[in-house]
């Protein structure tokens, strides 16, 4: 299918609501989804699951596509597809191998951290956390640090050291769009984040709320707030450090 | 008494976790609230991104009132305003000071009074 055909289908779907046109586009671009999913294969999640979540990313990209943008759908869709795949890892997996005992301990510590914060009216110290779950401080630190591995750092690392915006394995065309999006379409680091992450970053850094206050406000655990802050800063860093691309 | 812990690691993201682990150990010994340790780690790793050279050193010193984290050498030049805003929210004070050979070092100060 040529790019003119794709454009005609996009017009049919986006302007006229022809859902069959979208189905056709999804079908056409599934090889791209498969190739992106394959790059994340062998990291503990079935490739077919990665293809499924990648397909969700593709559908989102089609829905959000702006006909005025003057880019190919395939290049536009890549960051969204990769984003969905990475989100899946973030939600489902520990990025590095963490022994079961540490996982269990870190979950107990996460609960204690929330309980003690409520009880004490402040964040507990490591000593208080360790005492609450009956381990020594070093063990508590091990588990607390291990829990950060739940946010998939290994997936945040495929960025090339010398070229922070670069996802290895992407074609020049795919990278070209990624740079275009970062440089000219998306200027703010916040745009790298999803709605909940953006809210947490705003509450923490613009409104100055503490992690425990945010946890209460958003209705998630402090550990989760901490993870999302880390992940958000990582994502924002990728955006903010990208050199300006002339529009 | 001022306690100082120093660590030098290769200036690569893969080593940030080692720095974080050291900071967690220091924070635990100083009896900092875990929130505070977490933010100390976040701020420090945000600065590590600016490291200039093959290695980066982190000196953490504790006094009764504060914990100071000195990180460098950093690439000189304009700092990213977005990151500065993040650092200002996390640390009680952020200073840039000149090091040897025209390099820049960041000094982050965290009050020991508890999470902000």
Tab-separated table of C-alpha atoms in Angstrom:
chain	number	residue	atom	x	y	z
A	1	UNK	CA	0.000	0.000	0.000
A	2	UNK	CA	1.446	3.371	-0.965
A	3	UNK	CA	1.467	6.407	1.241
A	4	UNK	CA	-1.327	7.955	-0.840
A	5	UNK	CA	-3.524	4.930	-0.126
A	6	UNK	CA	-2.752	5.221	3.593
A	7	UNK	CA	-3.617	8.867	3.502
A	8	UNK	CA	-6.922	8.146	1.790
A	9	UNK	CA	-7.771	5.615	4.517
A	10	UNK	CA	-6.796	8.099	7.227
A	11	UNK	CA	-9.040	10.738	5.675
A	12	UNK	CA	-11.866	8.206	5.454
A	13	UNK	CA	-11.498	7.281	9.111
A	14	UNK	CA	-10.613	10.596	10.729
A	15	UNK	CA	-12.904	12.832	8.677
A	16	UNK	CA	-15.740	10.471	7.818
A	17	UNK	CA	-15.616	8.003	10.711
A	18	UNK	CA	-15.162	4.968	8.467
A	19	UNK	CA	-14.073	2.323	10.992
A	20	UNK	CA	-13.320	-0.195	8.245
A	21	UNK	CA	-10.669	2.198	6.964
A	22	UNK	CA	-9.034	2.135	10.404
A	23	UNK	CA	-9.137	-1.670	10.505
A	24	UNK	CA	-7.454	-1.723	7.146
A	25	UNK	CA	-4.704	0.616	8.377
A	26	UNK	CA	-4.145	-1.525	11.473
A	27	UNK	CA	-3.834	-4.590	9.287
A	28	UNK	CA	-1.351	-2.844	7.019
A	29	UNK	CA	0.836	-1.637	9.868
A	30	UNK	CA	0.850	-4.805	11.967
A	31	UNK	CA	4.246	-5.848	10.523
A	32	UNK	CA	5.668	-2.633	12.004
A	33	UNK	CA	4.106	-3.475	15.383
A	34	UNK	CA	5.569	-6.981	15.193
A	35	UNK	CA	9.020	-5.715	14.370
A	36	UNK	CA	8.948	-3.268	17.289
A	37	UNK	CA	7.593	-5.946	19.658
A	38	UNK	CA	10.387	-8.282	18.596
A	39	UNK	CA	12.949	-5.774	19.811
A	40	UNK	CA	11.603	-6.232	23.307
A	41	UNK	CA	11.292	-10.001	23.039
A	42	UNK	CA	13.172	-12.263	25.421
A	43	UNK	CA	12.699	-9.976	28.415
A	44	UNK	CA	10.256	-12.211	30.212
A	45	UNK	CA	7.005	-11.303	28.490
A	46	UNK	CA	5.465	-13.371	25.681
A	47	UNK	CA	6.086	-11.693	22.332
A	48	UNK	CA	2.441	-12.138	21.390
A	49	UNK	CA	1.430	-10.037	24.425
A	50	UNK	CA	3.854	-7.352	23.313
A	51	UNK	CA	2.335	-7.431	19.826
A	52	UNK	CA	-1.135	-7.025	21.358
A	53	UNK	CA	-0.206	-3.999	23.446
A	54	UNK	CA	1.769	-2.590	20.513
A	55	UNK	CA	-1.400	-2.878	18.430
A	56	UNK	CA	-3.221	-0.803	21.060
A	57	UNK	CA	-0.510	1.829	20.597
A	58	UNK	CA	-1.050	1.706	16.851
A	59	UNK	CA	-4.796	2.254	17.230
A	60	UNK	CA	-4.124	5.207	19.555
A	61	UNK	CA	-1.694	6.660	17.026
A	62	UNK	CA	-4.259	6.374	14.253
A	63	UNK	CA	-6.907	8.000	16.450
A	64	UNK	CA	-4.601	10.890	17.302
A	65	UNK	CA	-3.098	11.326	13.869
A	66	UNK	CA	-3.198	14.880	12.584
A	67	UNK	CA	-3.722	15.020	8.850
A	68	UNK	CA	-2.092	18.452	8.762
A	69	UNK	CA	1.187	17.167	10.146
A	70	UNK	CA	2.691	16.096	6.882
A	71	UNK	CA	4.341	12.934	8.202
A	72	UNK	CA	3.774	9.311	7.382
A	73	UNK	CA	1.497	7.390	9.726
A	74	UNK	CA	4.153	4.696	10.157
A	75	UNK	CA	6.723	7.161	11.481
A	76	UNK	CA	4.153	8.933	13.620
A	77	UNK	CA	3.008	5.649	15.174
A	78	UNK	CA	6.418	4.345	16.269
A	79	UNK	CA	6.784	6.347	19.519
A	80	UNK	CA	3.222	5.485	20.546
A	81	UNK	CA	3.670	1.773	19.846
A	82	UNK	CA	6.994	1.665	21.711
A	83	UNK	CA	5.390	3.657	24.538
A	84	UNK	CA	2.628	1.085	24.953
A	85	UNK	CA	5.095	-1.793	24.953
A	86	UNK	CA	7.192	-0.097	27.591
A	87	UNK	CA	4.129	0.711	29.655
A	88	UNK	CA	3.259	-2.978	29.597
A	89	UNK	CA	6.661	-3.844	31.041
A	90	UNK	CA	6.310	-1.138	33.615
A	91	UNK	CA	2.930	-2.448	34.717
A	92	UNK	CA	3.616	-6.143	34.555
A	93	UNK	CA	7.179	-6.965	35.256
A	94	UNK	CA	10.227	-6.482	37.355
A	95	UNK	CA	12.898	-5.287	34.967
A	96	UNK	CA	15.753	-7.093	36.626
A	97	UNK	CA	15.782	-10.394	38.361
A	98	UNK	CA	14.939	-9.783	41.986
A	99	UNK	CA	14.883	-12.740	44.375
A	100	UNK	CA	11.410	-13.698	45.560
A	101	UNK	CA	12.317	-13.018	49.164
A	102	UNK	CA	13.265	-9.436	48.345
A	103	UNK	CA	10.114	-8.942	46.307
A	104	UNK	CA	7.982	-10.107	49.212
A	105	UNK	CA	9.938	-7.996	51.655
A	106	UNK	CA	9.631	-4.934	49.452
A	107	UNK	CA	5.870	-5.392	49.276
A	108	UNK	CA	5.668	-5.649	53.060
A	109	UNK	CA	7.837	-2.548	53.350
A	110	UNK	CA	5.615	-0.671	50.904
A	111	UNK	CA	2.592	-1.442	53.082
A	112	UNK	CA	4.488	-0.489	56.238
A	113	UNK	CA	5.634	2.724	54.658
A	114	UNK	CA	2.034	3.754	54.035
A	115	UNK	CA	0.786	2.531	57.434
A	116	UNK	CA	3.593	4.195	59.376
A	117	UNK	CA	3.221	7.445	57.430
A	118	UNK	CA	-0.428	7.581	58.431
A	119	UNK	CA	0.392	6.665	62.020
A	120	UNK	CA	3.374	9.005	62.466
A	121	UNK	CA	2.165	11.855	60.290
A	122	UNK	CA	5.511	11.827	58.467
A	123	UNK	CA	7.562	9.505	56.325
A	124	UNK	CA	9.145	6.718	58.432
A	125	UNK	CA	12.896	6.266	58.654
A	126	UNK	CA	14.616	3.131	57.394
A	127	UNK	CA	15.125	2.033	61.019
A	128	UNK	CA	11.412	2.358	61.737
A	129	UNK	CA	10.506	0.470	58.578
A	130	UNK	CA	13.004	-2.282	59.324
A	131	UNK	CA	11.682	-2.669	62.868
A	132	UNK	CA	8.097	-2.775	61.646
A	133	UNK	CA	8.727	-5.717	59.333
A	134	UNK	CA	11.331	-7.393	61.554
A	135	UNK	CA	14.464	-7.177	59.396
A	136	UNK	CA	17.725	-5.308	59.867
A	137	UNK	CA	18.320	-1.964	58.182
A	138	UNK	CA	20.594	-3.289	55.446
A	139	UNK	CA	17.994	-5.834	54.423
A	140	UNK	CA	15.360	-3.120	54.392
A	141	UNK	CA	17.563	-0.942	52.174
A	142	UNK	CA	18.178	-3.877	49.820
A	143	UNK	CA	14.467	-4.453	49.452
A	144	UNK	CA	13.572	-0.772	49.143
A	145	UNK	CA	16.157	-0.325	46.411
A	146	UNK	CA	15.131	-3.563	44.729
A	147	UNK	CA	11.569	-2.308	44.539
A	148	UNK	CA	12.783	0.493	42.299
A	149	UNK	CA	13.715	-2.170	39.775
A	150	UNK	CA	9.995	-2.616	39.370
A	151	UNK	CA	10.123	0.542	37.271
A	152	UNK	CA	11.814	-0.930	34.246
A	153	UNK	CA	15.127	0.835	34.134
A	154	UNK	CA	16.505	-1.694	31.734
A	155	UNK	CA	13.888	-0.510	29.288
A	156	UNK	CA	14.836	3.084	29.869
A	157	UNK	CA	18.382	2.216	28.977
A	158	UNK	CA	18.081	1.342	25.308
A	159	UNK	CA	18.734	5.014	24.730
A	160	UNK	CA	22.134	5.538	23.262
A	161	UNK	CA	24.525	7.370	25.605
A	162	UNK	CA	25.751	9.642	22.848
A	163	UNK	CA	22.350	10.273	21.419
A	164	UNK	CA	19.855	10.401	24.268
A	165	UNK	CA	16.829	10.592	22.012
A	166	UNK	CA	17.837	7.572	20.057
A	167	UNK	CA	16.142	4.247	20.458
A	168	UNK	CA	18.570	1.655	19.110
A	169	UNK	CA	17.231	-0.469	16.356
A	170	UNK	CA	14.963	2.162	14.890
A	171	UNK	CA	15.436	3.029	11.265
A	172	UNK	CA	16.621	6.495	10.293
A	173	UNK	CA	13.127	7.320	9.187
A	174	UNK	CA	11.677	6.272	12.541
A	175	UNK	CA	14.338	8.209	14.424
A	176	UNK	CA	13.753	11.214	12.193
A	177	UNK	CA	10.190	11.416	13.306
A	178	UNK	CA	11.078	10.902	16.951
A	179	UNK	CA	13.443	13.879	16.742
A	180	UNK	CA	10.873	15.956	14.929
A	181	UNK	CA	8.287	15.246	17.566
A	182	UNK	CA	10.622	16.056	20.433
A	183	UNK	CA	12.079	19.115	18.818
A	184	UNK	CA	9.227	20.934	17.240
A	185	UNK	CA	5.885	19.409	18.065
A	186	UNK	CA	6.518	18.596	21.686
A	187	UNK	CA	8.589	21.194	23.442
A	188	UNK	CA	7.747	20.607	27.022
A	189	UNK	CA	9.164	17.733	29.038
A	190	UNK	CA	5.741	17.268	30.557
A	191	UNK	CA	4.418	16.166	27.235
A	192	UNK	CA	6.505	13.016	27.574
A	193	UNK	CA	4.254	11.924	30.423
A	194	UNK	CA	0.840	10.415	30.654
A	195	UNK	CA	-1.911	12.205	32.522
A	196	UNK	CA	-1.354	10.639	35.912
A	197	UNK	CA	2.432	11.093	35.764
A	198	UNK	CA	1.980	14.710	34.737
A	199	UNK	CA	-0.349	15.297	37.660
A	200	UNK	CA	2.137	13.795	40.102
A	201	UNK	CA	5.012	15.854	38.718
A	202	UNK	CA	2.935	19.035	38.919
A	203	UNK	CA	1.848	18.263	42.490
A	204	UNK	CA	5.416	17.527	43.562
A	205	UNK	CA	7.444	20.108	41.711
A	206	UNK	CA	5.047	22.958	41.067
A	207	UNK	CA	2.807	22.713	44.100
A	208	UNK	CA	5.530	21.416	46.418
A	209	UNK	CA	3.460	18.602	47.927
A	210	UNK	CA	5.310	15.764	49.678
A	211	UNK	CA	5.221	12.208	48.340
A	212	UNK	CA	2.888	11.135	51.131
A	213	UNK	CA	0.493	14.001	50.434
A	214	UNK	CA	0.489	13.073	46.766
A	215	UNK	CA	-0.088	9.410	47.606
A	216	UNK	CA	-3.174	10.413	49.557
A	217	UNK	CA	-4.412	12.862	46.946
A	218	UNK	CA	-3.992	10.463	44.026
A	219	UNK	CA	-4.985	7.373	45.982
A	220	UNK	CA	-1.879	5.261	45.397
A	221	UNK	CA	0.956	4.099	47.667
A	222	UNK	CA	3.999	6.250	48.390
A	223	UNK	CA	6.176	3.610	46.783
A	224	UNK	CA	4.121	3.990	43.656
A	225	UNK	CA	4.438	7.799	43.783
A	226	UNK	CA	8.190	7.424	44.151
A	227	UNK	CA	8.347	5.057	41.188
A	228	UNK	CA	6.240	7.304	39.011
A	229	UNK	CA	8.353	10.351	39.917
A	230	UNK	CA	11.528	8.515	38.968
A	231	UNK	CA	10.073	7.297	35.752
A	232	UNK	CA	8.699	10.726	34.929
A	233	UNK	CA	12.005	12.461	35.536
A	234	UNK	CA	13.671	9.875	33.344
A	235	UNK	CA	11.156	10.482	30.570
A	236	UNK	CA	11.363	14.263	30.948
A	237	UNK	CA	15.126	14.115	30.875
A	238	UNK	CA	14.948	12.411	27.499
A	239	UNK	CA	12.805	15.253	26.197
A	240	UNK	CA	14.517	18.178	27.862
A	241	UNK	CA	17.980	17.197	26.800
A	242	UNK	CA	17.154	16.809	23.179
A	243	UNK	CA	18.847	19.670	21.314
A	244	UNK	CA	16.431	22.149	19.823
A	245	UNK	CA	15.460	21.219	16.310
A	246	UNK	CA	14.731	24.217	14.095
A	247	UNK	CA	11.059	24.294	13.147
B	1	UNK	CA	31.438	15.715	63.714
B	2	UNK	CA	31.111	15.841	59.961
B	3	UNK	CA	30.847	12.482	58.256
B	4	UNK	CA	31.841	12.266	54.612
B	5	UNK	CA	31.171	9.407	52.246
B	6	UNK	CA	32.655	9.593	48.745
B	7	UNK	CA	32.085	7.405	45.763
B	8	UNK	CA	33.491	7.655	42.251
B	9	UNK	CA	31.727	5.773	39.489
B	10	UNK	CA	31.884	5.723	35.697
B	11	UNK	CA	29.679	8.535	34.383
B	12	UNK	CA	27.065	6.226	32.899
B	13	UNK	CA	23.417	5.720	33.874
B	14	UNK	CA	24.065	2.062	34.664
B	15	UNK	CA	26.065	3.182	37.710
B	16	UNK	CA	23.405	5.491	39.122
B	17	UNK	CA	21.952	2.618	41.123
B	18	UNK	CA	25.240	2.147	42.956
B	19	UNK	CA	25.267	5.808	43.932
B	20	UNK	CA	21.645	5.519	45.065
B	21	UNK	CA	22.457	2.506	47.203
B	22	UNK	CA	25.282	4.379	48.911
B	23	UNK	CA	23.007	7.365	49.536
B	24	UNK	CA	20.321	5.072	50.969
B	25	UNK	CA	22.873	3.570	53.355
B	26	UNK	CA	24.030	7.016	54.415
B	27	UNK	CA	20.457	8.267	54.818
B	28	UNK	CA	19.533	5.259	56.948
B	29	UNK	CA	22.486	5.866	59.254
B	30	UNK	CA	21.482	9.505	59.593
B	31	UNK	CA	17.938	8.394	60.365
B	32	UNK	CA	16.434	10.443	57.548
B	33	UNK	CA	12.795	9.799	56.680
B	34	UNK	CA	12.604	7.473	53.704
B	35	UNK	CA	10.873	10.168	51.614
B	36	UNK	CA	13.895	12.326	52.149
B	37	UNK	CA	16.314	9.576	51.145
B	38	UNK	CA	14.299	8.981	48.040
B	39	UNK	CA	14.392	12.626	47.032
B	40	UNK	CA	18.073	12.916	47.841
B	41	UNK	CA	18.628	10.040	45.431
B	42	UNK	CA	16.373	11.574	42.781
B	43	UNK	CA	18.126	14.940	42.934
B	44	UNK	CA	21.587	13.402	42.868
B	45	UNK	CA	20.878	11.173	39.901
B	46	UNK	CA	19.350	14.158	38.064
B	47	UNK	CA	22.704	15.938	38.456
B	48	UNK	CA	24.702	12.844	37.458
B	49	UNK	CA	23.255	13.257	33.981
B	50	UNK	CA	25.421	16.357	33.570
B	51	UNK	CA	28.656	14.563	34.435
B	52	UNK	CA	31.582	15.560	32.310
B	53	UNK	CA	34.357	13.065	31.879
B	54	UNK	CA	34.746	9.349	32.230
B	55	UNK	CA	34.072	9.341	35.981
B	56	UNK	CA	31.877	11.272	38.334
B	57	UNK	CA	32.386	11.723	42.067
B	58	UNK	CA	29.737	12.132	44.698
B	59	UNK	CA	30.773	13.434	48.122
B	60	UNK	CA	28.059	13.234	50.723
B	61	UNK	CA	28.703	14.983	54.007
B	62	UNK	CA	26.443	15.162	56.993
B	63	UNK	CA	26.358	17.806	59.678
B	64	UNK	CA	23.806	17.976	62.492
B	65	UNK	CA	21.602	20.282	60.414
B	66	UNK	CA	22.019	19.167	56.853
B	67	UNK	CA	23.295	16.697	54.311
B	68	UNK	CA	25.383	18.186	51.512
B	69	UNK	CA	25.884	16.294	48.287
B	70	UNK	CA	28.660	17.542	46.044
B	71	UNK	CA	28.666	16.120	42.507
B	72	UNK	CA	31.164	16.672	39.726
B	73	UNK	CA	32.877	17.373	37.516
B	74	UNK	CA	29.958	18.543	35.420
B	75	UNK	CA	29.890	19.872	31.908
B	76	UNK	CA	29.966	23.646	32.067
B	77	UNK	CA	27.500	25.758	30.166
B	78	UNK	CA	23.856	26.581	30.446
B	79	UNK	CA	21.894	24.407	32.818
B	80	UNK	CA	18.613	23.058	31.751
B	81	UNK	CA	15.913	25.221	33.398
B	82	UNK	CA	13.502	22.284	33.647
B	83	UNK	CA	15.958	20.255	35.682
B	84	UNK	CA	16.842	23.269	37.817
B	85	UNK	CA	13.214	23.559	38.768
B	86	UNK	CA	13.158	19.889	39.754
B	87	UNK	CA	16.309	20.298	41.851
B	88	UNK	CA	14.980	23.417	43.544
B	89	UNK	CA	11.897	21.488	44.598
B	90	UNK	CA	13.862	18.528	45.924
B	91	UNK	CA	16.804	20.203	47.657
B	92	UNK	CA	16.848	23.071	50.141
B	93	UNK	CA	19.703	24.757	48.294
B	94	UNK	CA	21.400	24.182	44.961
B	95	UNK	CA	24.735	25.838	44.262
B	96	UNK	CA	27.095	25.528	41.352
B	97	UNK	CA	30.729	26.071	42.207
B	98	UNK	CA	33.897	26.043	40.108
B	99	UNK	CA	36.234	23.093	40.481
B	100	UNK	CA	39.748	22.563	39.156
B	101	UNK	CA	40.412	22.932	35.425
B	102	UNK	CA	37.358	25.070	34.810
B	103	UNK	CA	34.951	22.283	35.706
B	104	UNK	CA	31.689	22.849	37.530
B	105	UNK	CA	30.444	21.059	40.646
B	106	UNK	CA	26.929	21.064	42.016
B	107	UNK	CA	26.316	21.220	45.738
B	108	UNK	CA	22.882	20.125	46.887
B	109	UNK	CA	21.926	20.856	50.471
B	110	UNK	CA	19.162	18.958	52.229
B	111	UNK	CA	17.986	20.035	55.688
B	112	UNK	CA	17.745	17.148	58.140
B	113	UNK	CA	14.428	18.332	59.521
B	114	UNK	CA	12.361	15.859	57.499
B	115	UNK	CA	10.619	15.720	54.160
B	116	UNK	CA	9.718	19.086	52.738
